[in-house]
PDB file of C-alpha atoms in Angstrom:
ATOM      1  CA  UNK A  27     -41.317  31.576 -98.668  1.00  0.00           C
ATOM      2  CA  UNK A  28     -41.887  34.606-101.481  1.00  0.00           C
ATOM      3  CA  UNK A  29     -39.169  36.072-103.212  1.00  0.00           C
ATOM      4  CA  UNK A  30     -39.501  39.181-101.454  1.00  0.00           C
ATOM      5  CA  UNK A  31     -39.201  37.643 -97.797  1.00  0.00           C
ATOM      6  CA  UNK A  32     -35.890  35.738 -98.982  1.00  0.00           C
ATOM      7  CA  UNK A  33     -34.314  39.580 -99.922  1.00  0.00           C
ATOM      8  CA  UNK A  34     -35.213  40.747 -96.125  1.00  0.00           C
ATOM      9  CA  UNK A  35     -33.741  37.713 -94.650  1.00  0.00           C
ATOM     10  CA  UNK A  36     -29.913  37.920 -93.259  1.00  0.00           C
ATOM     11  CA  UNK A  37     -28.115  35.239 -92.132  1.00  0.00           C
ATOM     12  CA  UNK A  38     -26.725  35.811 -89.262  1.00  0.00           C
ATOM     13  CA  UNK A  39     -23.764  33.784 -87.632  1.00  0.00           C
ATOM     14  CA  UNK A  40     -24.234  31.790 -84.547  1.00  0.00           C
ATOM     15  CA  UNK A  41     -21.485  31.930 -81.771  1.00  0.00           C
ATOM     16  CA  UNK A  42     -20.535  28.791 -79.241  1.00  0.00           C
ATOM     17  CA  UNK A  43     -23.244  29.343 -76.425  1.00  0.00           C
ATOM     18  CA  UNK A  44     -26.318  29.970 -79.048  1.00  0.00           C
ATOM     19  CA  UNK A  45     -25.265  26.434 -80.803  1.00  0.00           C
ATOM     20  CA  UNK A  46     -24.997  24.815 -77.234  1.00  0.00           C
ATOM     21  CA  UNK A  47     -28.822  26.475 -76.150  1.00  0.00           C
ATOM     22  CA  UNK A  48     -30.025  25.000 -79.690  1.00  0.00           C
ATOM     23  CA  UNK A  49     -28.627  21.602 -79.429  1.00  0.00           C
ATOM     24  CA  UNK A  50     -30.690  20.976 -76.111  1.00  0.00           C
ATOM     25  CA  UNK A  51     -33.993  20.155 -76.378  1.00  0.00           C
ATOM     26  CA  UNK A  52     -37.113  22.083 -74.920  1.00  0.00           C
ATOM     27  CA  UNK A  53     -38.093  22.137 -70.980  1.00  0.00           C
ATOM     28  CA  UNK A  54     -34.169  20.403 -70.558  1.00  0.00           C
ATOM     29  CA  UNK A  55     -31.882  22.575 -68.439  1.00  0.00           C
ATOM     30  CA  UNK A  56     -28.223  22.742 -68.991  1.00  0.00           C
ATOM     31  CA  UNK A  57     -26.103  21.560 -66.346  1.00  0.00           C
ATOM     32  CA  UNK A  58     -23.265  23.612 -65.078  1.00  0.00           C
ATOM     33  CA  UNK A  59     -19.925  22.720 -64.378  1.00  0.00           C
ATOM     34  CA  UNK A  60     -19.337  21.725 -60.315  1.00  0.00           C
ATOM     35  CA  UNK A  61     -16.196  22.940 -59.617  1.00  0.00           C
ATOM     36  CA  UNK A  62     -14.271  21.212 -56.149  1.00  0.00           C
ATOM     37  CA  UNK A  63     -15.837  22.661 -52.777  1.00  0.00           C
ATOM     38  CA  UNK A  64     -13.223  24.289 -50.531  1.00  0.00           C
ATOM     39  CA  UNK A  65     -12.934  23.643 -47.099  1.00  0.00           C
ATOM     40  CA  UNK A  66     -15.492  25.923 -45.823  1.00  0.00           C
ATOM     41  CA  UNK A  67     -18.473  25.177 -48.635  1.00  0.00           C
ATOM     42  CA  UNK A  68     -18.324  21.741 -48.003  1.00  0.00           C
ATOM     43  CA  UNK A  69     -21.320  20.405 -46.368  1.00  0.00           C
ATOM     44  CA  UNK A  70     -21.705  19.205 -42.600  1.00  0.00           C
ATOM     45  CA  UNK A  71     -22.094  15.379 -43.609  1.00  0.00           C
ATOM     46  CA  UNK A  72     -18.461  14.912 -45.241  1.00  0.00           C
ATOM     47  CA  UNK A  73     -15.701  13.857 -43.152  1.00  0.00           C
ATOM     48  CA  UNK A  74     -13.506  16.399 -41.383  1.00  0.00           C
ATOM     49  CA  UNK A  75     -10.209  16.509 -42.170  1.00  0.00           C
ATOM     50  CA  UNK A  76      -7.672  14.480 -39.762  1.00  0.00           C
ATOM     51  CA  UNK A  77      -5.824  16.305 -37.199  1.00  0.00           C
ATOM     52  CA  UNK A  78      -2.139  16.883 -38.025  1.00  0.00           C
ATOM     53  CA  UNK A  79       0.744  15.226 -35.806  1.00  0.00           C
ATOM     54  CA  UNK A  80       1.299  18.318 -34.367  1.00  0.00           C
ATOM     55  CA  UNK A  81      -1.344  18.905 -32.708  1.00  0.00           C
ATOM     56  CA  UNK A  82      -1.125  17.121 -29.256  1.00  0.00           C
ATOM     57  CA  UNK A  83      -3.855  14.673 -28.156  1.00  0.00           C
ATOM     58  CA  UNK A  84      -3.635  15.321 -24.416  1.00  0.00           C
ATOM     59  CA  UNK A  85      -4.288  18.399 -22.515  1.00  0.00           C
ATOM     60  CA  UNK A  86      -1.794  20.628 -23.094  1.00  0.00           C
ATOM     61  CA  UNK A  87      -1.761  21.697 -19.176  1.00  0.00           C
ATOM     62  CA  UNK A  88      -1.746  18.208 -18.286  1.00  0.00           C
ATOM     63  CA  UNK A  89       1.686  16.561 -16.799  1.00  0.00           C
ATOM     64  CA  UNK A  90       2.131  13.490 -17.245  1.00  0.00           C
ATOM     65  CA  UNK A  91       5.088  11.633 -14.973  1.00  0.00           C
ATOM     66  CA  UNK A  92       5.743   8.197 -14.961  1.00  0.00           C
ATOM     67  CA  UNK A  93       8.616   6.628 -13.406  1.00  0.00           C
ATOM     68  CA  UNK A  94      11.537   5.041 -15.462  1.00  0.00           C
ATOM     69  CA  UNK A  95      11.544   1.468 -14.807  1.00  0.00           C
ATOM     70  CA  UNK A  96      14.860  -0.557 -13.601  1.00  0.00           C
ATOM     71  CA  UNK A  97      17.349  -2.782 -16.411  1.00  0.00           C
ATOM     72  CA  UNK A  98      16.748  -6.609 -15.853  1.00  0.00           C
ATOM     73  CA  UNK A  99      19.814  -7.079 -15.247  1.00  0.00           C
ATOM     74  CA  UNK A 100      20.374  -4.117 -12.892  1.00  0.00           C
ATOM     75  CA  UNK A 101      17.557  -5.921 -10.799  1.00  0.00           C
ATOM     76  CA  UNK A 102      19.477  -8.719 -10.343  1.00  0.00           C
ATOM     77  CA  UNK A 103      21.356  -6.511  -7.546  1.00  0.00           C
ATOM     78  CA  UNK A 104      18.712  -6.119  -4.820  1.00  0.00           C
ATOM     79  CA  UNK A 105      18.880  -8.851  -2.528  1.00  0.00           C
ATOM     80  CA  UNK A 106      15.284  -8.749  -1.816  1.00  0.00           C
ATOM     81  CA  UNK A 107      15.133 -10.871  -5.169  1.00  0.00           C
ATOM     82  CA  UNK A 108      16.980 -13.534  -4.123  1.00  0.00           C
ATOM     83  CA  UNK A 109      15.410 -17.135  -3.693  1.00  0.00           C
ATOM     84  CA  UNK A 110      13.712 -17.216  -0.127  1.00  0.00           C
ATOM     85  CA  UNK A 111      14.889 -13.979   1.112  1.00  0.00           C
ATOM     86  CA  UNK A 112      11.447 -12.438   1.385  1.00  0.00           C
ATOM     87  CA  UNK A 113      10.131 -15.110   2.895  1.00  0.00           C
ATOM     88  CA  UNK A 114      12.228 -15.270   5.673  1.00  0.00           C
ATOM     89  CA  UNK A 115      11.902 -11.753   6.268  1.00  0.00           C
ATOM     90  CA  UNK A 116       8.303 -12.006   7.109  1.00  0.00           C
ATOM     91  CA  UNK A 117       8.499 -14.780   9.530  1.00  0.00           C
ATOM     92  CA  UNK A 118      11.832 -12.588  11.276  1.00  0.00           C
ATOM     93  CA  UNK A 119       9.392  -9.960  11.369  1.00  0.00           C
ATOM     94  CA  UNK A 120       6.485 -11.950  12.662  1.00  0.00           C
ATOM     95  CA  UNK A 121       8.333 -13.379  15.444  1.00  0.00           C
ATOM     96  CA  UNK A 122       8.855 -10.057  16.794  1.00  0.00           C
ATOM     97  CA  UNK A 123       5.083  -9.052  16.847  1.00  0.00           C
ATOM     98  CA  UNK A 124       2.493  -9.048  19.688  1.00  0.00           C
ATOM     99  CA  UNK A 125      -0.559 -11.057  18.715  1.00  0.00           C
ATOM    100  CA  UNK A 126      -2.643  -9.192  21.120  1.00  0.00           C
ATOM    101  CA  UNK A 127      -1.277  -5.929  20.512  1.00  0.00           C
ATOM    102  CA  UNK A 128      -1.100  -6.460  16.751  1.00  0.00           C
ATOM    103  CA  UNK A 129      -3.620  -9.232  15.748  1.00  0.00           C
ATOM    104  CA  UNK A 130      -2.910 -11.443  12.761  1.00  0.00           C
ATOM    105  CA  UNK A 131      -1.301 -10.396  10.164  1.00  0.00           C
ATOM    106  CA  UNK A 132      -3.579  -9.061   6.985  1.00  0.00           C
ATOM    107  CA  UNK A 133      -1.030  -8.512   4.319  1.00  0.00           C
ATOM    108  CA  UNK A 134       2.679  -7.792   3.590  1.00  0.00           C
ATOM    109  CA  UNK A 135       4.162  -5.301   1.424  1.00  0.00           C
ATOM    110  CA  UNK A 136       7.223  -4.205  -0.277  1.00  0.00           C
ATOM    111  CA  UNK A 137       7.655  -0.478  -0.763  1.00  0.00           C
ATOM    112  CA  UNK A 138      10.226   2.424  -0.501  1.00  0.00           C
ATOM    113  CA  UNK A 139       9.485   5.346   2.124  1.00  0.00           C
ATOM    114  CA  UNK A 140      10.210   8.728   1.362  1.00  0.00           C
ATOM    115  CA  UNK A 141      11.951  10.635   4.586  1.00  0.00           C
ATOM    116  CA  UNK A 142      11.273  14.087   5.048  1.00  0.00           C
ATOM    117  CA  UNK A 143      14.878  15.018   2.948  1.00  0.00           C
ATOM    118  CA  UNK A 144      13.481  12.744  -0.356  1.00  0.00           C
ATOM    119  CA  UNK A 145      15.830   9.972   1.056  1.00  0.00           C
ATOM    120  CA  UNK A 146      14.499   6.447  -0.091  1.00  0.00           C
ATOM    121  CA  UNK A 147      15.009   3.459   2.144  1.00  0.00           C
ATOM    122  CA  UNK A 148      13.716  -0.175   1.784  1.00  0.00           C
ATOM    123  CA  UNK A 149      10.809  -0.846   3.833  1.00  0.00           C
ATOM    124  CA  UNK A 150       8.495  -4.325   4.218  1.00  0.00           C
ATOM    125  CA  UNK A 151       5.310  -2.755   5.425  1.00  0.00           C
ATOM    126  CA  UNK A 152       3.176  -5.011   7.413  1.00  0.00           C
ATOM    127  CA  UNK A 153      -0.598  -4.543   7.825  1.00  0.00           C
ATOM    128  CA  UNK A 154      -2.228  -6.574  10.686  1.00  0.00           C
ATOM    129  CA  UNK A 155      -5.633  -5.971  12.332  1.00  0.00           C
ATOM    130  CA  UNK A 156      -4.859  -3.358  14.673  1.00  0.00           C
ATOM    131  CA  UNK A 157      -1.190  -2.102  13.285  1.00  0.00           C
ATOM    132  CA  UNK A 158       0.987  -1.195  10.652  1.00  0.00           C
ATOM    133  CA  UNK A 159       4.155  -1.845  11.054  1.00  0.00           C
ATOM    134  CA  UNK A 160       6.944  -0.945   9.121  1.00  0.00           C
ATOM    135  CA  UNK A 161      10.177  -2.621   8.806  1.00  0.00           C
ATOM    136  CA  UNK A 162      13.946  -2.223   8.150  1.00  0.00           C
ATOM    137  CA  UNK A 163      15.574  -5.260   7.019  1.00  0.00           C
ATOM    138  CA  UNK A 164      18.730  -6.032   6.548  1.00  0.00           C
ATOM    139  CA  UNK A 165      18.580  -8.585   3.638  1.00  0.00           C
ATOM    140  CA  UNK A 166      22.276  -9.342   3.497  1.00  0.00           C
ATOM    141  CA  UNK A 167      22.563 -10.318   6.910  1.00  0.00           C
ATOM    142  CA  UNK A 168      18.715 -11.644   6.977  1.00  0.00           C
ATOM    143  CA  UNK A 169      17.968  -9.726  10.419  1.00  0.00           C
ATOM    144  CA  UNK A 170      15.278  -7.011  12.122  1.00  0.00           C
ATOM    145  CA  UNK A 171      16.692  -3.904  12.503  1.00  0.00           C
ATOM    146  CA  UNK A 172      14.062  -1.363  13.251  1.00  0.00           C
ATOM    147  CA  UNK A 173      10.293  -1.951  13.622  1.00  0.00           C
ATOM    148  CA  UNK A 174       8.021   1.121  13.763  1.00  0.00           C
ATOM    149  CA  UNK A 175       4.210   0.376  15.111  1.00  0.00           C
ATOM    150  CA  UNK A 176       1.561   2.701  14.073  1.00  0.00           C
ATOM    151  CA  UNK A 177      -2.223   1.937  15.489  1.00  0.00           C
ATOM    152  CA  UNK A 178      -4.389   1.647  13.183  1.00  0.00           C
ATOM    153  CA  UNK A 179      -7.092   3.632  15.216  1.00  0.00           C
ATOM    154  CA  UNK A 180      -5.127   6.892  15.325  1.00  0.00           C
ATOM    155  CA  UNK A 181      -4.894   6.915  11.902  1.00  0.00           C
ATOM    156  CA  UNK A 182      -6.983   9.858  10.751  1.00  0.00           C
ATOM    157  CA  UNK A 183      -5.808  11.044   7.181  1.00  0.00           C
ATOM    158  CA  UNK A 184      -4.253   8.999   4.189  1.00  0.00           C
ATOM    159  CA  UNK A 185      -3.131  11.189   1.168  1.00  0.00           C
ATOM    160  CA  UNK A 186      -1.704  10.586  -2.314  1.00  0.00           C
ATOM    161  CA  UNK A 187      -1.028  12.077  -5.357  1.00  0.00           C
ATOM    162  CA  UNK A 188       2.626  13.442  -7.354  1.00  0.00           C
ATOM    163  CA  UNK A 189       5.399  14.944  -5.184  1.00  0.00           C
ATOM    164  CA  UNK A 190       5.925  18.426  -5.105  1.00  0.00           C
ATOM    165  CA  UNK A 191       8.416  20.793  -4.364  1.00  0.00           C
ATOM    166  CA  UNK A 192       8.566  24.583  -2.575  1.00  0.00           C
ATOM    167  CA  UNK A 193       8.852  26.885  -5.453  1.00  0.00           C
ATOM    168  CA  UNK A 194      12.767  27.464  -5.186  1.00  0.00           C
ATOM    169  CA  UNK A 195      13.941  24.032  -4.632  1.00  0.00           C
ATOM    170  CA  UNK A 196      16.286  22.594  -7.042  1.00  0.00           C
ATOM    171  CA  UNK A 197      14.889  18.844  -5.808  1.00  0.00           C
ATOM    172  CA  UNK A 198      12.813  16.868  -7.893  1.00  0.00           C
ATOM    173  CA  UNK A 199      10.966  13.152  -7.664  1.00  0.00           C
ATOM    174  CA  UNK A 200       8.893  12.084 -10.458  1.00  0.00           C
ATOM    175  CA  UNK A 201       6.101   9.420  -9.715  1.00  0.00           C
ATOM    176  CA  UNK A 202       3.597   8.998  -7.272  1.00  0.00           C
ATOM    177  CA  UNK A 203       3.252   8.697  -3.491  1.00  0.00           C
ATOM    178  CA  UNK A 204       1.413   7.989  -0.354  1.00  0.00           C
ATOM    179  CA  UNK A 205       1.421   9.797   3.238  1.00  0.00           C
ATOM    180  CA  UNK A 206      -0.285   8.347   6.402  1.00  0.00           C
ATOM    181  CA  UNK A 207      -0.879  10.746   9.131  1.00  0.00           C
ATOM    182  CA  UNK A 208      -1.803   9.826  12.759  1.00  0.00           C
ATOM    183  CA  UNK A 209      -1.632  12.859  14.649  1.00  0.00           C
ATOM    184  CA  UNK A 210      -2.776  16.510  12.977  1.00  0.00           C
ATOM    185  CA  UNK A 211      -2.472  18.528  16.334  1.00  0.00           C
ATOM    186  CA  UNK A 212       1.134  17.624  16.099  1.00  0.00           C
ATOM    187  CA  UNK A 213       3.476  19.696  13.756  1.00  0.00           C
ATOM    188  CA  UNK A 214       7.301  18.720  13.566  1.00  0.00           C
ATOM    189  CA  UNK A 215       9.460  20.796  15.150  1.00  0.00           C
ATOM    190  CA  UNK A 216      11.846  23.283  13.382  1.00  0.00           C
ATOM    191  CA  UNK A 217      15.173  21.474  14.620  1.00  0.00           C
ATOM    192  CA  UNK A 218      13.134  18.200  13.515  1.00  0.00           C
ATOM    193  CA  UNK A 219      12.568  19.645  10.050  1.00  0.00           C
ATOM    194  CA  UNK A 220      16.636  20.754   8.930  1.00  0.00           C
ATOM    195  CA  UNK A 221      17.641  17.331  10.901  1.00  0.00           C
ATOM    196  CA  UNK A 222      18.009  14.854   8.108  1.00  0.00           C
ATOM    197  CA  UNK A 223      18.036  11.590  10.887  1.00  0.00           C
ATOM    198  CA  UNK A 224      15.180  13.272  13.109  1.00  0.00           C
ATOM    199  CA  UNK A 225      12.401  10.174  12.967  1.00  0.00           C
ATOM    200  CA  UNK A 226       9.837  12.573  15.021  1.00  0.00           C
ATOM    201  CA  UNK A 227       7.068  12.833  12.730  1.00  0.00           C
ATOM    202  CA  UNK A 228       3.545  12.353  12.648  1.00  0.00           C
ATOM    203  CA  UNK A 229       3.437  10.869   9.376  1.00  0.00           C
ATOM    204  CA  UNK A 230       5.351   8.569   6.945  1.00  0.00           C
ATOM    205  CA  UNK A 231       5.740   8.528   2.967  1.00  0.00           C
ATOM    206  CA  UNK A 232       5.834   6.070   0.506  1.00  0.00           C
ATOM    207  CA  UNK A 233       6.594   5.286  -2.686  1.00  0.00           C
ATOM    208  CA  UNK A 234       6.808   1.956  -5.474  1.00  0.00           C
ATOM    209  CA  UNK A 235       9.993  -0.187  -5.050  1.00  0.00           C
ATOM    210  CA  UNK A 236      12.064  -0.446  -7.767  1.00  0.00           C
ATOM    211  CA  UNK A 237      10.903  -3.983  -8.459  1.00  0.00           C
ATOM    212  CA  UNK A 238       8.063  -3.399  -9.010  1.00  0.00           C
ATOM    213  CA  UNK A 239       8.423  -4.843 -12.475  1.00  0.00           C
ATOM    214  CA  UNK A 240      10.503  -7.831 -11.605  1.00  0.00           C
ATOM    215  CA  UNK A 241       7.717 -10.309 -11.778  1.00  0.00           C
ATOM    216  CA  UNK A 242       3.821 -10.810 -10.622  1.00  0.00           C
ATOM    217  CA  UNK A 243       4.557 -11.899  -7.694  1.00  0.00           C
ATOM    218  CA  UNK A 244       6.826  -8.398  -6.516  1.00  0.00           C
ATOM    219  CA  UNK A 245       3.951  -6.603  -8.527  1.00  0.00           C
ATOM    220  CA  UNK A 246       1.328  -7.212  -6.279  1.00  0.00           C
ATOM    221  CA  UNK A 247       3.530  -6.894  -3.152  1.00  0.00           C
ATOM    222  CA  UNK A 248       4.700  -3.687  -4.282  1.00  0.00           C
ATOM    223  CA  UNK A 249       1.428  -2.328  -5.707  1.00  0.00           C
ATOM    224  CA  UNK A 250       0.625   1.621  -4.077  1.00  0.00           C
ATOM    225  CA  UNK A 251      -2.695   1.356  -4.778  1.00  0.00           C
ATOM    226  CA  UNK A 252      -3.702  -1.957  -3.641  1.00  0.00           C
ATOM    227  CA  UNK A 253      -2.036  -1.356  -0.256  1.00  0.00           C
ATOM    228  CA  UNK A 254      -3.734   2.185  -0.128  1.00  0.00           C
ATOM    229  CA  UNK A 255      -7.045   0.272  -0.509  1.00  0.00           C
ATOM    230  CA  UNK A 256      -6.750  -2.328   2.301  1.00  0.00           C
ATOM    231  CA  UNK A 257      -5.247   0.338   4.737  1.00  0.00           C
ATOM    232  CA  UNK A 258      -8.128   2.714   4.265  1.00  0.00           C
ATOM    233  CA  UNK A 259     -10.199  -0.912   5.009  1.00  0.00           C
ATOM    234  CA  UNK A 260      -8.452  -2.031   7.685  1.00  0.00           C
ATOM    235  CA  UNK A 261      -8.158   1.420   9.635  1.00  0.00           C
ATOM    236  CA  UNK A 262     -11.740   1.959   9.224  1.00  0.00           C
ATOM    237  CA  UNK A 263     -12.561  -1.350  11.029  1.00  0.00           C
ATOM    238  CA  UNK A 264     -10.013  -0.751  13.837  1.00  0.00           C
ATOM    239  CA  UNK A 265     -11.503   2.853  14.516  1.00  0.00           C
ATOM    240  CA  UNK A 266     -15.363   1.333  14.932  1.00  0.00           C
ATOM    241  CA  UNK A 267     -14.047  -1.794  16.834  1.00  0.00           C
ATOM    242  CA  UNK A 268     -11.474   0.598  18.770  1.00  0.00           C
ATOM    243  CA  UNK A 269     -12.193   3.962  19.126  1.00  0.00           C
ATOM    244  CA  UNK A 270      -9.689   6.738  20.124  1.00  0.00           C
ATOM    245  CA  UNK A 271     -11.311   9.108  23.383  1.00  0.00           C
ATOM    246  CA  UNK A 272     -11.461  13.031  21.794  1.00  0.00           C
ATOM    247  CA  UNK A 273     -10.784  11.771  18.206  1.00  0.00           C
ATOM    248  CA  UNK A 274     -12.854  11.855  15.172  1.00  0.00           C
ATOM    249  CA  UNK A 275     -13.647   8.304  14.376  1.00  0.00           C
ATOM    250  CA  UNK A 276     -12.873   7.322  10.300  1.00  0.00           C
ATOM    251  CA  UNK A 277     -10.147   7.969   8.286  1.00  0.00           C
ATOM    252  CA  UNK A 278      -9.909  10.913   5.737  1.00  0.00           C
ATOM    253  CA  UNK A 279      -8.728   9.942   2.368  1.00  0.00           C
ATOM    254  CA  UNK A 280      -7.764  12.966   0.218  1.00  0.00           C
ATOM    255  CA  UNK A 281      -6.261  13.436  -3.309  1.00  0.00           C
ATOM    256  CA  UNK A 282      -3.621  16.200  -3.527  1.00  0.00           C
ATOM    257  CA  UNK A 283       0.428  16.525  -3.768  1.00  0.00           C
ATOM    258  CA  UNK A 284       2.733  15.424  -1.587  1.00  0.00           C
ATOM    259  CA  UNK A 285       4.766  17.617  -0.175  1.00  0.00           C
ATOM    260  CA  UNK A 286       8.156  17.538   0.526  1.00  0.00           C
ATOM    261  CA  UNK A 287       9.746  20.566   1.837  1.00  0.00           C
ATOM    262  CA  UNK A 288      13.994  20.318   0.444  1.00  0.00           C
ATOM    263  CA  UNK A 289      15.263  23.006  -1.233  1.00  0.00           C
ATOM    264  CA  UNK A 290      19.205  21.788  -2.370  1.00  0.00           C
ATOM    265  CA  UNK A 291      18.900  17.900  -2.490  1.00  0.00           C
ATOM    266  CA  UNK A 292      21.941  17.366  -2.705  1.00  0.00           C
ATOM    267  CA  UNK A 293      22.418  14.454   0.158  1.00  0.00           C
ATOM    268  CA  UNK A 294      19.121  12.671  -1.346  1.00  0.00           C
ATOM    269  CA  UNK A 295      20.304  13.000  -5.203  1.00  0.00           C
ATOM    270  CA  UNK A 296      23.387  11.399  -4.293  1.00  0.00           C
ATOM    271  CA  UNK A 297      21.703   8.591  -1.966  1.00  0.00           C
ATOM    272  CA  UNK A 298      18.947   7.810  -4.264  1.00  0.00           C
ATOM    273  CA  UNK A 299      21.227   7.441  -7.742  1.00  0.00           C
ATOM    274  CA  UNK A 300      23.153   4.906  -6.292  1.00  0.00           C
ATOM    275  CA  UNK A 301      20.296   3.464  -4.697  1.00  0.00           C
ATOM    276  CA  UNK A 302      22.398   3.932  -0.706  1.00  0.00           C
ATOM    277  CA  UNK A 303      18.703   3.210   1.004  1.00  0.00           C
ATOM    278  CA  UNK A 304      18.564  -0.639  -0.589  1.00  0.00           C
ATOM    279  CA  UNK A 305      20.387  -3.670  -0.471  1.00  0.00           C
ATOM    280  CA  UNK A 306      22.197  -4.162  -3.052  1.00  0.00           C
ATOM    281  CA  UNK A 307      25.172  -6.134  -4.728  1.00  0.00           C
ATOM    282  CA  UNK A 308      27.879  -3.367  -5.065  1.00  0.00           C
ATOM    283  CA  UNK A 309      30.777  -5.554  -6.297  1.00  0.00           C
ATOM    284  CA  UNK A 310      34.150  -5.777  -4.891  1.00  0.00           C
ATOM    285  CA  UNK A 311      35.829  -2.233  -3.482  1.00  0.00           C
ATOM    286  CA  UNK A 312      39.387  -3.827  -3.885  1.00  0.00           C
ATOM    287  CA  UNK A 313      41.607  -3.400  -7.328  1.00  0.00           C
TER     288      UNK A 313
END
């Protein structure tokens, strides 16, 4: 370099970003600080974030009732658990059957009907081949009070699903239940409906016993949907082998609430708290 092309040369002072594009070499690109992604630029293949707790994991629109099961020791009071008492229920009750009416005897259940004011009452339920029968028992005393046939044949509809209410009625029954109806050109009477004895209706209700939960061998007797099953069997066979003259031969099996038409409740809250439609071990009522 001449002398006179060191006078026109300045120096000239280079700031931070010059020094940092001379420090890298030729064709290599500086990277660029990645700063952290928010929610909404971050790509499809990362994990979404986890739903809070608050957010509810069932249908919102969805009820879901279950009923509250029975203290151990409060099961202790139903007679029906006692050693043998069941037992000799069933052969009471199948002493009093008709073998040619009835036919042998399928299978034998323990379950809690429903009356037409939410009353519950203790029931064995037996199903032969051509009948259903259901029972009142008197397991203190170990004897048959009432027996109530239904043929199997005029069965034509079997419904279940939760129990529902008119839309002012202060009642209430959580759970599920089952209605068996023989005779749909027969509607109960209005003196039959606001009579809380009247028995003259075309249908009966049920419900699980209390316990259910008491060990397998109550579980299967008192199971809604097992029985539910063979019923829908059994009446099917009895309506081919058996049909009724001006009746639709089969049996209708529908999903949908059960009705029950109270409005106060009063008589069945105070019945079904304590339990008045079972037999139970009530202690002494002296001092």
């Amino acid at each position: 370099m001449s002398a006179g092309e060191q006078g026109d040369f300045k120096f000239v002072e280079l700031g931070e970003e010059a020094v940092e594009q001379q420090s890298t070499k030729p064709g290599e690109r500086l990277e660029e600080p990645v700063e952290a992604a928010g929610p909404a630029e971050r790509g499809s293949d990362t994990q979404p974030e986890k739903p809070s707790d608050s957010i509810p994991l069932t249908n919102p629109h969805t009820v879901l009732v279950k009923r509250e099961p029975i203290d151990k020791h409060k099961l202790k009071r139903f007679f029906v658990l006692r050693p043998g008492a069941i037992e000799q229920a069933i052969e009471d009750i199948q002493s009093t059957m008709d073998e040619k009416e009835d036919g042998s005897v399928q299978s034998v259940w323990l379950l809690a009907e429903v009356d037409h004011w939410n009353n519950e009452k203790e029931r064995i339920v037996l199903l032969a081949e051509n009948s259903l029968l259901i029972c009142k028992y008197d397991f203190i005393m170990l004897s048959c009070e009432h027996i109530q046939r239904i043929p199997l044949n005029c069965i034509d509809r079997i419904c279940h699903g939760e129990f529902t209410f008119p839309q002012k009625s202060l009642d209430k029954r959580e759970g599920e239940g089952l209605r068996i109806l023989w005779d749909r050109l027969r509607e109960p009477t209005f003196l039959s409906r606001w009579n809380p004895f009247s028995g003259d209706f075309p249908f009966c209700t049920f419900t699980e016993h209390p316990v259910l939960e008491a060990n397998e061998k109550f579980t299967k007797m008192c199971a809604l949907d097992q029985f539910r099953d063979q019923l829908t069997q059994a009446a099917q066979r009895a309506h081919e082998k058996k049909p009724v003259p001006g009746k639709a031969n089969g049996v209708l099996v529908l999903k949908q609430p059960i009705l029950i038409e109270t409005y106060v409740g009063l008589m069945s809250f105070i019945g079904n708290q304590n339990k008045l439609g079972y037999c139970l071990a009530r202690g002494n009522m002296g001092f």
